[in-house]
Coordinates of C-alpha atoms in Angstrom, one line a residue:
X1 CA 84.3 179.8 80.2
X2 CA 87.9 178.6 80.0
X3 CA 88.6 175.4 81.9
X4 CA 91.5 176.4 84.0
X5 CA 92.0 173.7 86.6
X6 CA 90.9 170.2 87.4
X7 CA 91.7 168.5 90.6
X8 CA 90.6 165.2 92.3
X9 CA 90.3 165.6 96.1
X10 CA 91.5 162.6 98.1
X11 CA 92.9 162.7 101.5
X12 CA 94.0 159.7 103.5
X13 CA 92.3 156.5 102.2
X14 CA 94.4 153.8 100.7
X15 CA 95.5 154.7 97.1
X16 CA 92.9 153.6 94.6
X17 CA 94.5 154.6 91.3
X18 CA 95.8 157.7 89.5
X19 CA 93.7 160.8 89.2
X20 CA 94.1 162.9 86.1
X21 CA 95.0 166.6 86.5
X22 CA 94.9 169.0 83.6
X23 CA 94.5 172.7 83.2
X24 CA 94.6 175.6 80.7
X25 CA 97.3 177.7 82.3
X26 CA 97.6 181.5 82.5
X27 CA 100.2 183.2 80.3
X28 CA 100.3 186.0 82.8
X29 CA 103.4 185.6 84.8
X30 CA 101.3 185.2 88.0
X31 CA 102.5 182.4 90.2
X32 CA 99.8 180.1 91.3
X33 CA 99.5 176.9 93.3
X34 CA 97.4 175.0 90.9
X35 CA 94.3 176.5 92.4
X36 CA 94.6 174.3 95.5
X37 CA 93.4 175.9 98.7
X38 CA 96.4 176.7 100.9
X39 CA 95.7 179.4 103.5
X40 CA 93.3 179.8 106.3
X41 CA 91.8 183.3 106.0
X42 CA 91.1 186.1 103.6
X43 CA 94.6 187.4 104.2
X44 CA 95.7 186.1 100.7
X45 CA 93.2 188.5 99.0
X46 CA 94.4 192.0 98.1
X47 CA 92.3 194.6 99.9
X48 CA 91.1 196.2 96.7
X49 CA 90.0 192.8 95.3
X50 CA 88.1 192.0 98.4
X51 CA 86.4 195.4 98.1
X52 CA 85.4 194.5 94.6
X53 CA 83.9 191.2 95.7
X54 CA 81.8 192.8 98.4
X55 CA 80.7 195.6 96.2
X56 CA 79.6 193.1 93.5
X57 CA 77.4 191.3 96.0
X58 CA 75.6 194.6 96.8
X59 CA 75.1 195.4 93.1
X60 CA 74.1 192.0 91.8
X61 CA 70.5 192.3 92.9
X62 CA 69.9 195.2 90.6
X63 CA 70.8 193.0 87.6
X64 CA 69.5 189.6 88.7
X65 CA 66.8 190.5 91.3
X66 CA 65.7 186.9 91.8
X67 CA 69.2 185.7 92.7
X68 CA 69.5 184.7 96.4
X69 CA 72.6 183.9 98.5
X70 CA 75.3 185.6 96.6
X71 CA 78.2 186.1 99.0
X72 CA 81.7 187.5 98.6
X73 CA 83.3 184.1 99.5
X74 CA 81.7 182.6 96.3
X75 CA 83.3 185.3 94.2
X76 CA 86.6 184.9 96.1
X77 CA 86.6 181.1 95.5
X78 CA 86.2 181.5 91.7
X79 CA 88.8 184.4 91.5
X80 CA 91.3 182.4 93.6
X81 CA 91.3 179.5 91.2
X82 CA 91.1 181.7 88.1
X83 CA 93.8 184.2 88.8
X84 CA 95.0 184.0 92.4
X85 CA 93.1 187.3 93.0
X86 CA 95.3 189.1 90.5
X87 CA 98.2 188.9 93.0
X88 CA 101.3 190.4 91.4
X89 CA 99.4 192.9 89.4
X90 CA 98.8 196.6 90.1
X91 CA 95.2 197.4 91.1
X92 CA 94.3 201.1 90.8
X93 CA 91.8 202.9 93.0
X94 CA 89.3 202.6 90.3
X95 CA 89.8 198.9 90.0
X96 CA 91.8 198.7 86.8
X97 CA 94.3 195.8 86.8
X98 CA 97.6 196.3 85.0
X99 CA 99.3 194.6 83.4
X100 CA 96.2 192.8 82.1
X101 CA 95.7 189.1 82.8
X102 CA 95.4 186.9 79.6
X103 CA 94.9 183.2 79.3
X104 CA 96.5 181.1 76.6
X105 CA 95.3 181.5 73.0
X106 CA 92.6 179.0 72.4
X107 CA 93.7 177.8 69.0
X108 CA 93.5 174.1 69.6
X109 CA 97.3 173.8 69.6
X110 CA 97.4 172.0 72.9
X111 CA 99.3 174.8 74.6
X112 CA 98.2 174.9 78.3
X113 CA 95.9 172.0 77.7
X114 CA 93.5 173.6 75.2
X115 CA 92.5 171.3 72.3
X116 CA 89.5 173.2 70.8
X117 CA 89.9 176.3 68.7
X118 CA 87.6 179.1 69.7
X119 CA 87.1 181.8 67.0
X120 CA 87.7 185.5 67.8
X121 CA 84.6 187.4 68.9
X122 CA 85.9 190.8 69.9
X123 CA 88.5 191.8 67.3
X124 CA 91.1 191.8 70.0
X125 CA 89.4 194.5 72.0
X126 CA 89.6 192.7 75.3
X127 CA 92.0 189.8 74.7
X128 CA 94.5 191.7 72.6
X129 CA 94.4 189.4 69.6
X130 CA 92.1 188.9 66.6
X131 CA 93.6 185.5 65.9
X132 CA 91.3 183.7 68.3
X133 CA 89.9 183.9 71.8
X134 CA 91.7 183.9 75.1
X135 CA 90.3 184.4 78.6
X136 CA 90.7 187.8 80.2
X137 CA 90.9 189.4 83.6
X138 CA 90.8 188.2 87.2
X139 CA 87.7 186.1 86.5
X140 CA 89.0 184.8 83.2
X141 CA 86.1 185.5 81.0
X142 CA 86.0 184.7 77.3
X143 CA 85.2 187.9 75.4
X144 CA 82.1 186.2 74.0
X145 CA 80.9 185.4 77.5
X146 CA 81.7 188.9 78.8
X147 CA 79.5 190.3 76.0
X148 CA 76.5 188.8 77.7
X149 CA 77.2 189.5 81.4
X150 CA 79.6 192.4 81.5
X151 CA 78.3 195.4 83.5
X152 CA 79.8 198.7 84.8
X153 CA 80.7 198.1 88.5
X154 CA 82.8 201.2 89.2
X155 CA 80.6 203.9 87.6
X156 CA 82.9 204.9 84.7
X157 CA 80.3 204.0 82.1
X158 CA 82.5 201.1 80.7
X159 CA 82.1 197.4 81.4
X160 CA 85.8 196.2 81.4
X161 CA 86.7 192.6 82.3
X162 CA 90.1 193.9 83.3
X163 CA 88.6 196.1 86.0
X164 CA 88.2 194.4 89.4
X165 CA 84.7 195.9 90.1
X166 CA 83.3 195.2 86.6
X167 CA 84.8 191.7 86.5
X168 CA 83.4 190.8 90.0
X169 CA 80.0 192.1 89.1
X170 CA 80.0 190.2 85.8
X171 CA 81.0 187.0 87.7
X172 CA 78.1 187.5 90.2
X173 CA 75.6 188.0 87.4
X174 CA 76.9 184.9 85.5
X175 CA 76.8 182.7 88.6
X176 CA 73.3 184.0 89.5
X177 CA 72.0 182.9 86.1
X178 CA 68.3 183.5 85.8
X179 CA 67.8 183.7 89.5
X180 CA 69.5 180.9 91.4
X181 CA 69.3 180.4 95.1
X182 CA 73.0 180.0 96.0
X183 CA 72.2 179.1 99.6
X184 CA 71.2 175.7 98.2
X185 CA 74.2 173.5 97.7
X186 CA 72.9 171.9 94.5
X187 CA 72.3 175.3 92.9
X188 CA 75.7 176.6 94.0
X189 CA 77.4 173.6 92.5
X190 CA 75.4 174.1 89.3
X191 CA 76.5 177.7 89.1
X192 CA 80.2 176.8 89.5
X193 CA 79.9 173.9 87.0
X194 CA 78.5 176.4 84.5
X195 CA 81.6 178.5 85.0
X196 CA 83.8 175.4 84.3
X197 CA 82.4 172.0 83.2
X198 CA 84.6 170.0 85.5
X199 CA 83.5 168.3 88.7
X200 CA 87.1 168.6 90.0
X201 CA 87.0 172.3 89.4
X202 CA 83.7 172.6 91.3
X203 CA 85.1 170.7 94.3
X204 CA 88.2 172.9 94.2
X205 CA 86.2 176.2 94.2
X206 CA 83.8 174.9 96.9
X207 CA 86.9 174.2 99.1
X208 CA 88.0 177.8 98.7
X209 CA 84.4 179.1 99.3
X210 CA 84.3 177.0 102.5
X211 CA 87.7 178.3 103.6
X212 CA 86.8 181.9 103.1
X213 CA 83.4 181.4 104.8
X214 CA 85.0 179.8 107.8
X215 CA 87.6 182.5 108.1
X216 CA 84.8 185.1 108.7
X217 CA 83.2 183.1 111.6
X218 CA 84.1 182.4 115.2
X219 CA 83.6 178.8 116.0
X220 CA 82.7 179.7 119.6
X221 CA 84.9 177.5 121.7
X222 CA 84.4 179.4 125.0
X223 CA 82.2 176.7 126.5
X224 CA 84.5 173.8 125.4
X225 CA 86.7 172.3 128.1
X226 CA 88.5 169.2 129.3
X227 CA 89.7 166.6 126.9
X228 CA 87.6 168.1 124.0
X229 CA 89.4 171.3 124.3
X230 CA 92.7 169.6 124.5
X231 CA 92.0 167.8 121.2
X232 CA 90.7 170.9 119.5
X233 CA 93.6 173.1 120.7
X234 CA 96.2 170.5 119.6
X235 CA 94.6 170.4 116.1
X236 CA 94.3 174.2 115.9
X237 CA 97.9 174.6 116.8
X238 CA 98.9 172.8 113.6
X239 CA 97.2 175.3 111.3
X240 CA 99.6 176.3 108.6
X241 CA 101.5 172.9 108.7
X242 CA 101.8 171.3 105.3
X243 CA 99.7 168.4 104.1
X244 CA 101.8 165.3 103.7
X245 CA 100.3 162.1 102.2
X246 CA 100.9 159.5 104.9
X247 CA 102.4 162.0 107.3
X248 CA 101.7 162.6 111.0
X249 CA 101.3 160.3 114.0
X250 CA 100.6 160.5 117.7
X251 CA 103.9 162.3 118.3
X252 CA 103.4 165.1 115.8
X253 CA 104.2 165.8 112.2
X254 CA 106.3 163.3 110.2
X255 CA 107.5 162.7 106.6
X256 CA 104.9 160.9 104.6
X257 CA 105.0 158.3 101.8
X258 CA 104.4 158.0 98.1
X259 CA 101.9 158.3 96.6
X260 CA 98.4 159.7 96.8
X261 CA 95.7 158.8 94.2
X262 CA 96.6 162.0 92.4
X263 CA 100.3 160.9 92.3
X264 CA 101.5 163.3 95.0
X265 CA 104.3 162.1 97.3
X266 CA 104.5 163.1 101.0
X267 CA 108.0 161.6 101.3
X268 CA 109.7 164.9 101.3
X269 CA 107.1 166.8 103.3
X270 CA 107.1 167.0 107.1
X271 CA 103.4 167.4 108.0
X272 CA 100.1 165.6 108.4
X273 CA 97.5 164.0 106.2
X274 CA 93.9 164.0 107.5
X275 CA 94.0 160.9 109.7
X276 CA 97.5 161.7 110.8
X277 CA 96.2 165.0 112.2
X278 CA 93.3 163.4 114.0
X279 CA 95.6 160.7 115.4
X280 CA 97.9 163.3 116.8
X281 CA 95.2 165.6 118.2
X282 CA 93.4 162.7 120.1
X283 CA 96.7 161.4 121.3
X284 CA 97.1 164.6 123.3
X285 CA 94.0 163.6 125.2
X286 CA 95.2 160.1 125.8
X287 CA 93.1 158.5 123.1
X288 CA 94.8 156.1 120.6
X289 CA 93.2 156.0 117.1
X290 CA 93.8 153.6 114.2
X291 CA 95.7 155.3 111.3
X292 CA 93.2 155.5 108.4
X293 CA 90.0 157.6 108.2
X294 CA 87.9 154.5 107.4
X295 CA 89.2 152.7 110.4
X296 CA 88.7 155.7 112.7
X297 CA 84.9 155.6 111.8
X298 CA 84.8 152.3 113.8
X299 CA 85.9 154.0 117.1
X300 CA 83.5 155.6 119.6
X301 CA 79.8 156.3 119.1
X302 CA 78.9 156.6 115.4
X303 CA 76.7 159.7 114.5
X304 CA 74.8 158.8 111.3
X305 CA 74.9 161.2 108.4
X306 CA 71.1 161.1 108.3
X307 CA 71.0 163.2 111.5
X308 CA 72.7 166.0 109.7
X309 CA 75.6 168.1 110.9
X310 CA 73.5 169.6 113.6
X311 CA 74.0 166.4 115.6
X312 CA 77.8 167.0 115.7
X313 CA 79.5 168.5 118.8
X314 CA 82.9 170.1 119.1
X315 CA 85.6 167.5 119.1
X316 CA 83.7 164.9 117.1
X317 CA 85.4 163.2 114.2
X318 CA 83.7 164.2 110.8
X319 CA 83.8 161.7 108.0
X320 CA 83.4 161.9 104.2
X321 CA 82.9 159.1 101.8
X322 CA 82.7 158.3 98.1
X323 CA 79.5 156.5 98.9
X324 CA 77.9 157.9 102.1
X325 CA 76.3 155.0 104.0
X326 CA 79.2 152.6 103.2
X327 CA 82.0 153.3 105.7
X328 CA 84.4 151.2 103.6
X329 CA 84.4 154.1 101.1
X330 CA 85.4 156.8 103.7
X331 CA 88.2 158.8 102.3
X332 CA 88.5 161.8 104.7
X333 CA 88.3 162.8 108.3
X334 CA 88.3 166.1 110.1
X335 CA 87.7 167.4 113.7
X336 CA 84.5 169.3 114.3
X337 CA 84.8 172.8 115.8
X338 CA 81.1 173.8 116.0
X339 CA 79.1 176.3 113.9
X340 CA 79.5 174.1 110.9
X341 CA 83.3 174.3 110.9
X342 CA 86.1 171.8 111.2
X343 CA 89.9 171.6 111.3
X344 CA 90.9 170.1 108.0
X345 CA 94.0 168.6 106.4
X346 CA 92.3 168.6 103.0
X347 CA 94.6 167.3 100.3
X348 CA 98.1 167.4 98.8
X349 CA 99.3 170.9 98.1
X350 CA 97.4 172.5 101.0
X351 CA 98.0 173.3 104.6
X352 CA 96.0 172.5 107.7
X353 CA 93.3 175.1 108.0
X354 CA 89.8 175.9 109.4
X355 CA 87.1 175.0 106.9
X356 CA 83.4 174.6 106.7
X357 CA 82.2 171.0 106.9
X358 CA 80.6 171.4 103.5
X359 CA 84.0 172.2 102.0
X360 CA 84.4 168.5 101.4
X361 CA 82.0 166.3 99.5
X362 CA 80.2 163.2 100.7
X363 CA 79.4 163.9 104.3
X364 CA 79.2 160.6 106.1
X365 CA 78.4 161.5 109.6
X366 CA 80.7 161.5 112.6
X367 CA 82.0 159.7 115.7
X368 CA 82.1 160.9 119.3
X369 CA 85.0 159.7 121.4
X370 CA 84.7 162.1 124.3

């Protein structure tokens, strides 16, 4: 599988160095955002592609009967990073995508970040060239990989990686392996890592999976009132505002600073980082918070990570750390909504959105201030 994108996720801790970002880019003319999650719903998925993802989930069991937990957000998370859901292409009723989506030629030239030559395996049938391999379709399969997992998803008797139904079904089969239980976090991460051997890629896809999962759920805030509701409504009102490293304060969005560990500057972006958002939301309820995520963990009643996310209540701060159990390594904070979801200012290049708690790695418990 072609390694497309690598991204290090850091939010609002003090800068600790430079993260390396590299990718093998698409030569497809499709505009993408580096694979970084940016929206808050499934609204960025073309309807025909979403249909393909859901259909693949229904069909996967016929091919990998021992697989458990395959869901359309898993396929959507992969396809978002690999091709931005084929946005900009024509998708026919039968699922054929035109013009076709091709990755760079993997000839070891360094173009697009590839340094290893991959010999041709299909005579150009799927990737249009016999000079070597290149990834194809909305899920960016190498022809050699497609040979092992490709199946007919739309009933035309052809397994075509350039067809939305076929490609989604092939991705489901590939991720299922010999029968993974994708409801288990470790096995889901292993499946994504198999797709692309990059921890940063895994974290990126998991972020999208969490986002699409959260978009399909109602956090159930009908019973939330008082200052808790004030905090949550203040945070929710900022959905769609841009992430800005160092941005945001008790008065609202502000221009940030340079630079995040991945080298991103917030100086030209009027928005929030994670602790800027929590600072603002709690200020609306008359509560003053320190500015960084790690410092905010020292406020209120601490909720240990060992109690699990079930101990959280709406309005609680939710923390994430490089080394859970050591609050000095906390790098991220969100506001818990309930039902396993939170309001999240995830990382540079994103907007404030509703996510699942598990969209971020290193759960480190929470804090209750209200």
